[in-house]
Tab-separated table of C-alpha atoms in Angstrom:
chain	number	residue	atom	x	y	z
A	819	UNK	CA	-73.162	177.324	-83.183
A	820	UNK	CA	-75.288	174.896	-80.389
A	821	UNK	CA	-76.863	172.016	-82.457
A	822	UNK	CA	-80.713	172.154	-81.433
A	823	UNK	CA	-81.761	168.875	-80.066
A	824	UNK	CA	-84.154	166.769	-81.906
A	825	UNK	CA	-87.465	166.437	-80.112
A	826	UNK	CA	-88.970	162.945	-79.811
A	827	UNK	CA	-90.198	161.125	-83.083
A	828	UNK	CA	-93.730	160.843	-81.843
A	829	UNK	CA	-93.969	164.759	-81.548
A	830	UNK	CA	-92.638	165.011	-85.420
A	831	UNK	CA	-94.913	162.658	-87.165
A	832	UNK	CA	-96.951	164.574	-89.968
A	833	UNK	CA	-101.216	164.616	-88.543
A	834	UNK	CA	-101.562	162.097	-92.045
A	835	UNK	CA	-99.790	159.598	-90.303
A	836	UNK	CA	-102.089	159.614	-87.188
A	837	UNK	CA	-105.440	159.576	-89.593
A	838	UNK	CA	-104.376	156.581	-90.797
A	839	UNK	CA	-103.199	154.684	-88.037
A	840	UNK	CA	-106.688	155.757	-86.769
A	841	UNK	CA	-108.146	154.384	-89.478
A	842	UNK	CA	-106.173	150.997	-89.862
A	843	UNK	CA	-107.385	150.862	-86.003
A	844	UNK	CA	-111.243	151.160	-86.393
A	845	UNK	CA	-111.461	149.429	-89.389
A	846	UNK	CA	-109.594	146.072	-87.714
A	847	UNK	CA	-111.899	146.736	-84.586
A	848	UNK	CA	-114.788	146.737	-87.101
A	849	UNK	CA	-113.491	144.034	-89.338
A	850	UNK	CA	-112.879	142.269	-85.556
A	851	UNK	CA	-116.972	142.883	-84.457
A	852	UNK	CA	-118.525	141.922	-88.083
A	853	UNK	CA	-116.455	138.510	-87.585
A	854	UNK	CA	-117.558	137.869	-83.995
A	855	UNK	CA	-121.240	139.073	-84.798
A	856	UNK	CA	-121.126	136.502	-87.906
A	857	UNK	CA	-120.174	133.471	-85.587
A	858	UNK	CA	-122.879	134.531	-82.629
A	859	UNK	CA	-125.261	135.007	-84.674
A	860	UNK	CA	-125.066	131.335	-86.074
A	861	UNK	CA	-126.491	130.703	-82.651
A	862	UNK	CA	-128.248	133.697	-80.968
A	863	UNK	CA	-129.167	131.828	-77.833
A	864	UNK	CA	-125.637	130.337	-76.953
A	865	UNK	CA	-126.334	130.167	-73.142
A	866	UNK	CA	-129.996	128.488	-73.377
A	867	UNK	CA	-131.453	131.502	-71.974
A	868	UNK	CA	-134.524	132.010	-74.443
A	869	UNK	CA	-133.213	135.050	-75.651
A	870	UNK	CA	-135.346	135.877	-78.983
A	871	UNK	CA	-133.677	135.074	-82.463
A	872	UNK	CA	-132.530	138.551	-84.745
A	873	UNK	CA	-133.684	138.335	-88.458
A	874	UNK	CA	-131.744	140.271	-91.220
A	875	UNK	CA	-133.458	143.502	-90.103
A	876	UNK	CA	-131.482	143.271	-86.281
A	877	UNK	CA	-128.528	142.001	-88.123
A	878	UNK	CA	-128.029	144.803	-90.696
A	879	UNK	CA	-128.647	147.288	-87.945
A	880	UNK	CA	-125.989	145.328	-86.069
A	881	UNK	CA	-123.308	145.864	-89.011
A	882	UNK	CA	-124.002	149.563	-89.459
A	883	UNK	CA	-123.469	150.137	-85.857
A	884	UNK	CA	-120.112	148.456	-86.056
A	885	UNK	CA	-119.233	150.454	-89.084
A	886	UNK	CA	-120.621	153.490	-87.698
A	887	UNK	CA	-118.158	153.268	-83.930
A	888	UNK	CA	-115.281	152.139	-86.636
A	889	UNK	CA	-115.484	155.650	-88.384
A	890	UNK	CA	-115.532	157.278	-85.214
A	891	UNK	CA	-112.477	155.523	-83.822
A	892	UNK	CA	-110.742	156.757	-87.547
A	893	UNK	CA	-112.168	160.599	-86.751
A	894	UNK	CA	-111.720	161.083	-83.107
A	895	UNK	CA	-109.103	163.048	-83.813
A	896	UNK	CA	-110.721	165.339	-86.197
A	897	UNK	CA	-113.869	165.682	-84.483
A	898	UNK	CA	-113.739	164.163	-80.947
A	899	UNK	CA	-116.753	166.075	-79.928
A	900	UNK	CA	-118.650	165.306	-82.768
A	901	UNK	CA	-117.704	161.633	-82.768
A	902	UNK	CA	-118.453	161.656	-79.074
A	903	UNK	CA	-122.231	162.733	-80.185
A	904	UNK	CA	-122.938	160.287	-83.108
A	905	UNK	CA	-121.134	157.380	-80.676
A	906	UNK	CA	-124.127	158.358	-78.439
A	907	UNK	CA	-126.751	158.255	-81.026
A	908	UNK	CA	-125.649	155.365	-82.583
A	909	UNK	CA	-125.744	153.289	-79.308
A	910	UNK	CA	-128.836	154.658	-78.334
A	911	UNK	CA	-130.601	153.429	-82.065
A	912	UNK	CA	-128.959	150.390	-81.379
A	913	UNK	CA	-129.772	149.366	-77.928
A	914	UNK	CA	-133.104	150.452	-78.432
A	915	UNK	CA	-133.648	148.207	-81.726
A	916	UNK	CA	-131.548	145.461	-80.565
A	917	UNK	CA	-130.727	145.299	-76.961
A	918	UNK	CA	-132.674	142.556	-76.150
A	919	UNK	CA	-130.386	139.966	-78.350
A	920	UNK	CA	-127.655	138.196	-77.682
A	921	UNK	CA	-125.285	139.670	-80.132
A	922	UNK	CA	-125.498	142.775	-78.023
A	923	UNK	CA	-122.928	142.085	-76.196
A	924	UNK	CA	-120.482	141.964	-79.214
A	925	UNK	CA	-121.756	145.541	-80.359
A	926	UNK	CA	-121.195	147.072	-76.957
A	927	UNK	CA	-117.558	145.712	-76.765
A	928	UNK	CA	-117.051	147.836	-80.011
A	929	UNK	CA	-118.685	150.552	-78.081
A	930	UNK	CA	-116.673	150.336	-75.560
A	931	UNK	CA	-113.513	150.502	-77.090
A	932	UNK	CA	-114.463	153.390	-79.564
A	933	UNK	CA	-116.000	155.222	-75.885
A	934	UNK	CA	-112.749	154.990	-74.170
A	935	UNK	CA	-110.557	156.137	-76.748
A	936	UNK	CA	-112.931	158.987	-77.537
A	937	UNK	CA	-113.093	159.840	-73.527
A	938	UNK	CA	-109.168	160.111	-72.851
A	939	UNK	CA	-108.858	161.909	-76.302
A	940	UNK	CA	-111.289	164.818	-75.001
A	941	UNK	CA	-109.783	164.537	-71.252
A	942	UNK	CA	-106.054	164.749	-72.431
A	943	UNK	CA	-106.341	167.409	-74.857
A	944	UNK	CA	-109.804	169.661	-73.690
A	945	UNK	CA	-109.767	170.827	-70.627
A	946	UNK	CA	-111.162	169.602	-67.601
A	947	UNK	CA	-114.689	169.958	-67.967
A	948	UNK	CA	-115.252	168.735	-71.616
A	949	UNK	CA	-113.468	165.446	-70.341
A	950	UNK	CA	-115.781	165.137	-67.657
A	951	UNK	CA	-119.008	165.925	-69.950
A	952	UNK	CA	-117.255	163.474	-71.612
A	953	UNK	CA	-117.234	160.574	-69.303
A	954	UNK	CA	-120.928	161.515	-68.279
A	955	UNK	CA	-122.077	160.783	-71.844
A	956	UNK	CA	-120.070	157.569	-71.535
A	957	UNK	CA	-121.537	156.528	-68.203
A	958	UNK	CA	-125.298	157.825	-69.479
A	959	UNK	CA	-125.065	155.715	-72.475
A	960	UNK	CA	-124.181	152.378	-70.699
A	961	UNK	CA	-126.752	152.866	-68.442
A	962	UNK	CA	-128.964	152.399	-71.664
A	963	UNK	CA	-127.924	148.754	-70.716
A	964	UNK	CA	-130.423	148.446	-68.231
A	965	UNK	CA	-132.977	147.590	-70.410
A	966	UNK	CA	-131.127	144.591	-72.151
A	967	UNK	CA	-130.679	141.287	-71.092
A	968	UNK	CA	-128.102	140.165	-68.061
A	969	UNK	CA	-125.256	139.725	-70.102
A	970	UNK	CA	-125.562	143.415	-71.735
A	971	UNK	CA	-126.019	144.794	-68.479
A	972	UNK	CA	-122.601	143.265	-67.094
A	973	UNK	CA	-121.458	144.871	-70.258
A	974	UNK	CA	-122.818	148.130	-69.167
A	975	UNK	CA	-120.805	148.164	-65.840
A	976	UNK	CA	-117.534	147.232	-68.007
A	977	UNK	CA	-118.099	150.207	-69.735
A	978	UNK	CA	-118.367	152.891	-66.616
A	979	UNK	CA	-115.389	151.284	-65.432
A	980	UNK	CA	-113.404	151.554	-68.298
A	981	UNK	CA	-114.443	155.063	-69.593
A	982	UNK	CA	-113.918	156.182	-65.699
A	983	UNK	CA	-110.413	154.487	-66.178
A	984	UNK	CA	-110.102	156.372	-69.361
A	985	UNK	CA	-110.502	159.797	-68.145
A	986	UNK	CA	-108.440	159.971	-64.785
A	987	UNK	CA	-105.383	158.687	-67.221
A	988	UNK	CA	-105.993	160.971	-69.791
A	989	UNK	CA	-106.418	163.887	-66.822
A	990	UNK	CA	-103.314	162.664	-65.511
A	991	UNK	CA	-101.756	163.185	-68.998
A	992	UNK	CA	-102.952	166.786	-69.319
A	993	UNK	CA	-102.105	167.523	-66.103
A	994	UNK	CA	-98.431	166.064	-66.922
A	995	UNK	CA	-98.584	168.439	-69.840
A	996	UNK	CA	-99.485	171.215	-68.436
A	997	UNK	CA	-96.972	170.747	-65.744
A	998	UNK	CA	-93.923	170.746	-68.675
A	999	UNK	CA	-95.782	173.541	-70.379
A	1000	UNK	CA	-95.207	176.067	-67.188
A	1001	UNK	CA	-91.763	174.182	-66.199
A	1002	UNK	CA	-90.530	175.207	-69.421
A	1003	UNK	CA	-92.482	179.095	-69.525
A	1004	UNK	CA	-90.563	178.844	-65.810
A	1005	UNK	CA	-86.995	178.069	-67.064
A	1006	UNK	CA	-87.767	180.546	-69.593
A	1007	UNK	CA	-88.410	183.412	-67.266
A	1008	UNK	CA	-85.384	182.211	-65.219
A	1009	UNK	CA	-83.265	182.439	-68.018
A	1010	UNK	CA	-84.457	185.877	-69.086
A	1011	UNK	CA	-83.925	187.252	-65.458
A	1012	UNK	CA	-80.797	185.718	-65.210
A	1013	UNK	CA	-79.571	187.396	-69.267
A	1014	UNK	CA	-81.560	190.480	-67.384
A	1015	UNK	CA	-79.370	190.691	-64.575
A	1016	UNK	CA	-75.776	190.209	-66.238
A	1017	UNK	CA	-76.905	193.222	-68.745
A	1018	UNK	CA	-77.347	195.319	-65.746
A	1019	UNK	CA	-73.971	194.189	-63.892
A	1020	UNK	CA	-72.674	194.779	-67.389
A	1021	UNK	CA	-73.907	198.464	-67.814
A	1022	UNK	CA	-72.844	198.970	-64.212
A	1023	UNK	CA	-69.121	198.125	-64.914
A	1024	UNK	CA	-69.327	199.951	-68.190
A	1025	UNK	CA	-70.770	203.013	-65.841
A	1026	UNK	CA	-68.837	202.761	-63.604
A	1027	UNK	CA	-64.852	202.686	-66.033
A	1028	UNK	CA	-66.320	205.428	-67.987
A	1029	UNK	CA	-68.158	207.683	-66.207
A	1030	UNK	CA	-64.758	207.945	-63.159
A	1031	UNK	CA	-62.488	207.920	-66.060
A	1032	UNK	CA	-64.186	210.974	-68.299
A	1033	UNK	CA	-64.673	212.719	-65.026
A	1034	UNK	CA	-61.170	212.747	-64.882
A	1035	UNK	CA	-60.416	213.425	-68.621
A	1036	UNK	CA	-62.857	216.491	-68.117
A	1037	UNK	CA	-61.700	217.920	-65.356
A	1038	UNK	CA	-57.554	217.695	-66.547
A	1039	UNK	CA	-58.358	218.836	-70.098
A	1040	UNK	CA	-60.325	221.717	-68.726
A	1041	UNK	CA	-57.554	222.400	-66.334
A	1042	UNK	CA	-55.344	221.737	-69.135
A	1043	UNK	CA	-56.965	224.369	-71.417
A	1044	UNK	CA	-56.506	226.984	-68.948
A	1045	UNK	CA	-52.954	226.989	-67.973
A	1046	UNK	CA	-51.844	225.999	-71.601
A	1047	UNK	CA	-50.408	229.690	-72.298
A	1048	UNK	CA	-49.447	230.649	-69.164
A	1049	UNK	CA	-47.981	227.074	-67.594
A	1050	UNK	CA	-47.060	224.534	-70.352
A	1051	UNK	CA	-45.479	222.256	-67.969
A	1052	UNK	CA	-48.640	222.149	-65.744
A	1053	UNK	CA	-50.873	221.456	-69.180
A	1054	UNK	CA	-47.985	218.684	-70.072
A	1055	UNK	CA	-49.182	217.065	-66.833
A	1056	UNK	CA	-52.867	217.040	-67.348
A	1057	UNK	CA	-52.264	215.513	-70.737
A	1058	UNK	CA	-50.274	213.351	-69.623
A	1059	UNK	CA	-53.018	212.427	-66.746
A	1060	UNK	CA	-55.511	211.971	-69.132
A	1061	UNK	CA	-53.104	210.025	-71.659
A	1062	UNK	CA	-53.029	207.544	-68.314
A	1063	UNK	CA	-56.190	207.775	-67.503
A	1064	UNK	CA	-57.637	206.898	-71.015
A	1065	UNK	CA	-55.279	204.183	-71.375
A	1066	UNK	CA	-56.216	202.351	-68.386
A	1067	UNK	CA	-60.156	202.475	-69.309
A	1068	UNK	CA	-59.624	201.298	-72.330
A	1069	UNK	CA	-57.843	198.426	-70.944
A	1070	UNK	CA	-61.025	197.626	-69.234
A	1071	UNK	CA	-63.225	198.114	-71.239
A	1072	UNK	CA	-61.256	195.824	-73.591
A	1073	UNK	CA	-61.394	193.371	-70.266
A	1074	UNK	CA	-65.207	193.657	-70.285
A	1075	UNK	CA	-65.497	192.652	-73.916
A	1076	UNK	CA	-63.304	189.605	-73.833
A	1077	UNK	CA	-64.965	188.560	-71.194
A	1078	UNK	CA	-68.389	189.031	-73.343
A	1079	UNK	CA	-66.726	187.377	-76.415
A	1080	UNK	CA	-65.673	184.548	-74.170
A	1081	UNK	CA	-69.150	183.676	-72.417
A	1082	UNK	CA	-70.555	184.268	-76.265
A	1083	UNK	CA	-68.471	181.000	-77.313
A	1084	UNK	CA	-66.185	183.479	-80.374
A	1085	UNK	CA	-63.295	182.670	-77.708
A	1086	UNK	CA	-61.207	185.458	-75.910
A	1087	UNK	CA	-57.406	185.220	-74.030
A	1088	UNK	CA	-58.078	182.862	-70.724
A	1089	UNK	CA	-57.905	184.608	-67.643
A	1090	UNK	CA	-58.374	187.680	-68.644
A	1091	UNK	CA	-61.352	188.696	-66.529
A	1092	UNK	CA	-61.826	192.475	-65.181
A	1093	UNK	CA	-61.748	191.983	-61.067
A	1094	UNK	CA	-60.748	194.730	-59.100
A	1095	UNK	CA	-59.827	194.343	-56.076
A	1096	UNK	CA	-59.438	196.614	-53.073
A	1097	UNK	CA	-55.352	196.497	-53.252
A	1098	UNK	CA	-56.306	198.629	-56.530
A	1099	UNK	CA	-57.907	201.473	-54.894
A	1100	UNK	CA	-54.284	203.306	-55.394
A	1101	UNK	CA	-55.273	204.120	-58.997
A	1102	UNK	CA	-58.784	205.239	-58.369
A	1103	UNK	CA	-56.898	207.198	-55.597
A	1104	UNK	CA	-54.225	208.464	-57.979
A	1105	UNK	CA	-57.067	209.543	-61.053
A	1106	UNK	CA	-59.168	211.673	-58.362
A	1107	UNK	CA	-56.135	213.519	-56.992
A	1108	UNK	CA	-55.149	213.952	-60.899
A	1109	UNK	CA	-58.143	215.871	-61.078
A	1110	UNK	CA	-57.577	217.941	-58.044
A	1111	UNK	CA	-58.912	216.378	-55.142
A	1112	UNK	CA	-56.895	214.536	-52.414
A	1113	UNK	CA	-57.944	211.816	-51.184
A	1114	UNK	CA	-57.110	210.360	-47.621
A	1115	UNK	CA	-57.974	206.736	-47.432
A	1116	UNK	CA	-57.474	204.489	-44.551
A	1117	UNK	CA	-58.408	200.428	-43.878
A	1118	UNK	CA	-59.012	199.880	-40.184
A	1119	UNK	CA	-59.673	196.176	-38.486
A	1120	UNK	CA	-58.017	193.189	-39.169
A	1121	UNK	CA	-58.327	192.943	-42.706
A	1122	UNK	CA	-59.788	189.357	-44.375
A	1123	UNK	CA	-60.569	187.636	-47.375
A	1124	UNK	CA	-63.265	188.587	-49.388
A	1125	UNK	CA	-65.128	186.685	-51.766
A	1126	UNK	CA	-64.564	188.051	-55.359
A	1127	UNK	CA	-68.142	189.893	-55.997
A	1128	UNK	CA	-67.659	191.635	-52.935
A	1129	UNK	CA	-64.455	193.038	-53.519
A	1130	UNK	CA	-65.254	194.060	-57.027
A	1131	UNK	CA	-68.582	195.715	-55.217
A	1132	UNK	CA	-66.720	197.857	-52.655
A	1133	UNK	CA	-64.081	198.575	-55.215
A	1134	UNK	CA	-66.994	199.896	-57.544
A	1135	UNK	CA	-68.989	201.786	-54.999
A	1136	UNK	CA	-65.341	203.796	-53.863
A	1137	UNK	CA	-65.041	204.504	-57.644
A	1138	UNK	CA	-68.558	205.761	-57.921
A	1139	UNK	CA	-68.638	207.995	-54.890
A	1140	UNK	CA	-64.969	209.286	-55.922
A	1141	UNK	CA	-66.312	209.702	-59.042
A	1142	UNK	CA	-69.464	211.780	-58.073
A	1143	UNK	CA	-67.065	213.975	-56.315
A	1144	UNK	CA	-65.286	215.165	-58.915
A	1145	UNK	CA	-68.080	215.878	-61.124
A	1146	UNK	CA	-70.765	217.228	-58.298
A	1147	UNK	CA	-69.111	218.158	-55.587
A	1148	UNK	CA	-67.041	220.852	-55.571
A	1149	UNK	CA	-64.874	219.248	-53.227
A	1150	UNK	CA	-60.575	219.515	-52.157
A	1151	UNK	CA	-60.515	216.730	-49.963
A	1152	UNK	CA	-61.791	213.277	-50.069
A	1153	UNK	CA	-62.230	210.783	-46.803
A	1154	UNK	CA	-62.665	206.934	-47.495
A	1155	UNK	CA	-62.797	204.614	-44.618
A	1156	UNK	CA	-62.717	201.382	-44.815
A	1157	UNK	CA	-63.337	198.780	-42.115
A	1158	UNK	CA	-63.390	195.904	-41.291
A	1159	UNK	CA	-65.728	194.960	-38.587
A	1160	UNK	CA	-66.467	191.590	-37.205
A	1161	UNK	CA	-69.241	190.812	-38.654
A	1162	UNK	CA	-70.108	193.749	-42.100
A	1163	UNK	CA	-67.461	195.457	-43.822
A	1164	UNK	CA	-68.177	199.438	-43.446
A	1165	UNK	CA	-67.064	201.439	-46.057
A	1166	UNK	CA	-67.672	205.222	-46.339
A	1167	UNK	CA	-66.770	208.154	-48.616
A	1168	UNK	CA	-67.229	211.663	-47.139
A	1169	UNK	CA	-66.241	214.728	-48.651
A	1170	UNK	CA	-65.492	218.613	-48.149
A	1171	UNK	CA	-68.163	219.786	-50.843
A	1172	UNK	CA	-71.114	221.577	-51.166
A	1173	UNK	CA	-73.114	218.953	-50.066
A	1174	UNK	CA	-76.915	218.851	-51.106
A	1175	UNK	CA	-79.867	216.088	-51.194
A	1176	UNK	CA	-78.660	212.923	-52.797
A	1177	UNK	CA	-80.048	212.710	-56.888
A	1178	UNK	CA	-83.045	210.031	-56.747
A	1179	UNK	CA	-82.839	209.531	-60.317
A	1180	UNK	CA	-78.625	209.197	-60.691
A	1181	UNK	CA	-77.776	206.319	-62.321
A	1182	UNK	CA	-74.424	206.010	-60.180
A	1183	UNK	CA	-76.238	206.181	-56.423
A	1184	UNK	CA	-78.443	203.999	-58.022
A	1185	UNK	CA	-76.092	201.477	-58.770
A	1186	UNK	CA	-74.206	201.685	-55.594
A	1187	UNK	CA	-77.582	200.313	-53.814
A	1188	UNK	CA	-78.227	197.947	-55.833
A	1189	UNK	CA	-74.213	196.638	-55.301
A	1190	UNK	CA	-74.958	196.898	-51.546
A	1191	UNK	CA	-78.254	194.741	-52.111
A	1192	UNK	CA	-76.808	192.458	-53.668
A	1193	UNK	CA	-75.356	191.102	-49.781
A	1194	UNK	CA	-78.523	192.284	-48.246
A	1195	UNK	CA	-76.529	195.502	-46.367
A	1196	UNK	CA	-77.239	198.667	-45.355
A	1197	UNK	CA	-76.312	201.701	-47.849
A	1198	UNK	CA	-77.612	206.008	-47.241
A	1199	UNK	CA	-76.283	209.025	-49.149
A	1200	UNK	CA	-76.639	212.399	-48.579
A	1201	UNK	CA	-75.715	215.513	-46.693
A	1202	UNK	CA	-72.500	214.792	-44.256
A	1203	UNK	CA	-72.995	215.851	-40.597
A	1204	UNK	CA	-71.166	219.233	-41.077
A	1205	UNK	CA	-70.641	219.845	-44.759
A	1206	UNK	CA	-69.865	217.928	-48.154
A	1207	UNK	CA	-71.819	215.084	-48.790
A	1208	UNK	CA	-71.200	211.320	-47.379
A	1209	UNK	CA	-71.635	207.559	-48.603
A	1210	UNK	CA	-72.223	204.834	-46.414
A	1211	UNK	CA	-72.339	200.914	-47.292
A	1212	UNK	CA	-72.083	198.075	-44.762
A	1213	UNK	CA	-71.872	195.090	-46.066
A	1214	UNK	CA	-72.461	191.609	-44.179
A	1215	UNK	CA	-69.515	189.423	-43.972
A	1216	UNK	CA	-71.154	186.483	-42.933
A	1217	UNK	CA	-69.344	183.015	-44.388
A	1218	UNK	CA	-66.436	184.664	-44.882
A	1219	UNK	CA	-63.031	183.712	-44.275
C-alpha cells in the first residue's frame, strides 16, 4: 500500500496554535509601544520644536490605542475585516485627540505594524478586491496624518508604503496559491483521463478476445448441433474448434488480468504481457475458417518494423472486421490486404456478404476508429464496390523504422 506523504508542518498546526502566536505577537508589540510611549513622554518635546505637552487625559488615550491595535493584531485572523474596521476607528479617535503630540509618532508605528499585517492577511486569503478595499482604508487612514505635526506626517508616508508593500506580497501569495490550487485540479484531470483512457483500451481488448472468440464458439456449436446425428465426426470437429478456440481466449484474457494485477502493485509473472502481433494473424485466420469462412490474406510491400501499439492495433482491427463477418455477414469468403506503403500502412478487410450500411452505434466499428485515431489515419466502413461489405484503415508510418 503507497505511504501518503506528510504535508508540510506549517499546513498541520491546530488554528489554537496560530491564536496564540497572534496573541504573544500583539501583546509584545503593545508591551513594546506602552514602553516607548513611557520614555517619550518623559520629554514630549524631544526635538525643541514647541510641540504642546499631553496630560494624563492624551496619555490614557495613548495606552488604549496601543491596547486596542494589540487585540487586533491577536484577532486578525478571526475577524480580519472587522479588525480592519475598529483599526480605522481607533486611529481616527486617536489622531484626532492626539495627533498634534509628539508621542504620535510611537502610536502610529503600532499602527502601522497592526495595518500591514491586517492588509496582506485580507489580500492573501480574500480575493482581490477586499485586499484592495483593504489597502485603501490603510492609505485613507494615514492620510489622517496630514493634520499632525512633521514628524507624524513622515509617519504617514511610511505607512502607504508599507501597507502598498503589504498587499502586492500578499497578492503575489494568493496568486501563488491559486496557481497550485488549479496545477493540482490539472494533474487531477490528467490523471483521470489518462485511468479513463486505459479502461477503454482495456474494454477494447476484452471486446475484441471475446466477442471473435464467441462468434466462433456460436457459429461451431450451432454447426455442431446440427450434424450431431447425422455426422459425428463433423460435430467432433466443431467441438474440438471450439475446445481451441475457448482455450486460447482464456489464455488472454488471463494475459489481460496479469497484466492488470501487475500495474495494480499485487504482482503478476514478468513478461507476460498480451501483444499480438501481425505474424499471429494465422490463428485469427484459422478461428474464422473454423467457423466457415475462408479467408485469403495477403501482405504486399516491403514489410517493416512496427512499433508495438501499432501492431497490436492492426492486429485488433483484422480481428474485429473478421469477427463482424462471421456474426453479420453472411459471408464464404474473406479478403484481407495488407500493405505496406511508403509512407501509411493500408490494411483492408472485404468480404462476399450481404453487405448493408455500416452500424453507427456498434461497439466493434466503433473501436476500430478509435484504434485508427489513435495514429491520426484514415479509417471508412461500409458497402464494398460490388457486394459484401469492406473495411479500410491507413495508418501513418511516419518515424518508423
Amino acid at each position: 500500500m503507497p505511504v501518503t506523504p506528510h504535508p508540510p508542518l506549517i499546513t498541520r498546526l491546530p488554528p489554537g496554535f496560530w491564536l496564540v502566536l497572534d496573541t504573544v505577537f500583539g501583546a509584545l508589540v503593545a508591551l513594546w509601544s506602552i514602553v516607548e510611549l513611557r520614555e517619550v513622554s518623559r520629554d514630549p518635546d524631544p526635538l525643541g520644536r514647541g510641540l504642546p505637552h499631553p496630560g494624563p487625559a492624551a496619555l490614557a488615550l495613548a495606552v488604549g490605542t496601543i491596547i486596542a491595535l494589540g487585540v487586533v493584531i491577536a484577532l486578525r485572523r478571526r475577524a480580519p475585516l472587522g479588525g480592519s474596521l475598529a483599526l480605522l476607528a481607533t486611529w481616527v479617535v486617536f489622531v484626532a485627540v492626539d495627533g498634534r503630540y509628539w508621542f504620535a509618532v510611537v502610536v502610529c508605528t503600532t499602527t502601522i505594524v497592526a495595518a500591514t499585517m491586517v492588509v496582506y492577511l485580507l489580500a492573501s486569503t480574500r480575493g482581490t478586491w477586499i485586499g484592495l478595499k483593504a489597502l485603501g482604508v490603510a492609505v485613507a487612514a494615514g492620510a489622517l496624518t496630514l493634520v499632525g505635526h512633521a514628524d507624524l506626517r513622515q509617519g504617514g508616508s511610511l505607512a502607504a508604503i508599507a501597507t502598498a508593500s503589504a498587499w502586492a506580497i500578499g497578492y503575489t501569495v494568493a496568486r501563488h496559491r491559486a496557481y497550485r490550487t488549479d496545477l493540482a485540479r490539472h494533474e487531477r484531470r490528467l490523471v483521470h483521463a489518462e485511468f479513463v483512457e486505459q479502461r477503454l483500451e482495456i474494454a477494447r481488448e476484452l471486446h475484441d478476445v471475446i466477442a471473435h472468440s464467441m462468434s466462433v464458439v456460436s457459429i461451431q456449436s450451432g454447426y455442431g448441433l446440427y450434424v450431431l446425428d447425422r455426422d459425428p465426426a463433423q460435430a467432433r470437429s466443431a467441438l474440438d474448434a471450439i475446445q481451441a478456440t475457448s482455450q486460447t481466449s482464456i489464455r488472454e484474457l488471463r494475459n489481460l488480468l496479469a497484466v492488470l494485477r501487475a500495474g495494480s502493485g499485487d504482482g503478476g509473472p514478468d513478461g507476460l504481457v498480451p501483444t499480438p502481433r501481425l505474424a499471429d494473424l494465422d490463428t485469427v485466420i484459422g478461428r474464422t475458417e473454423d467457423a466457415g469462412v475462408q479467408v485469403d490474406l495477403r501482405i504486399t510491400g516491403t514489410a517493416r518494423p512496427l512499433t508495438a501499439g501499432m501492431e497490436v492495433n492492426v492486429y485488433r482491427i483484422i480481428q474485429e472486421a473478421l469477427t463482424n463477418v462471421v456474426k453479420h455477414a453472411d459471408a464464404t469468403t474473406a479478403r484481407v490486404r495488407v500493405d505496406y506503403g511508403a509512407n501509411e500502412l493500408a490494411v483492408e478487410i472485404h468480404d462476399d456478404g450481404c453487405g448493408g450500411p455500416a452500424a453507427p452505434d456498434g461497439h466493434g466499428l466503433s473501436g476500430m476508429r478509435e484504434r485508427v485515431a489513435i495514429y491520426g489515419g484514415r479509417f471508412s466502413a461500409g458497402a464494398g464496390p460490388d457486394t459484401g461489405f469492406l473495411v479500410s484503415a491507413c495508418l501513418p508510418m511516419g518515424g518508423l523504422g
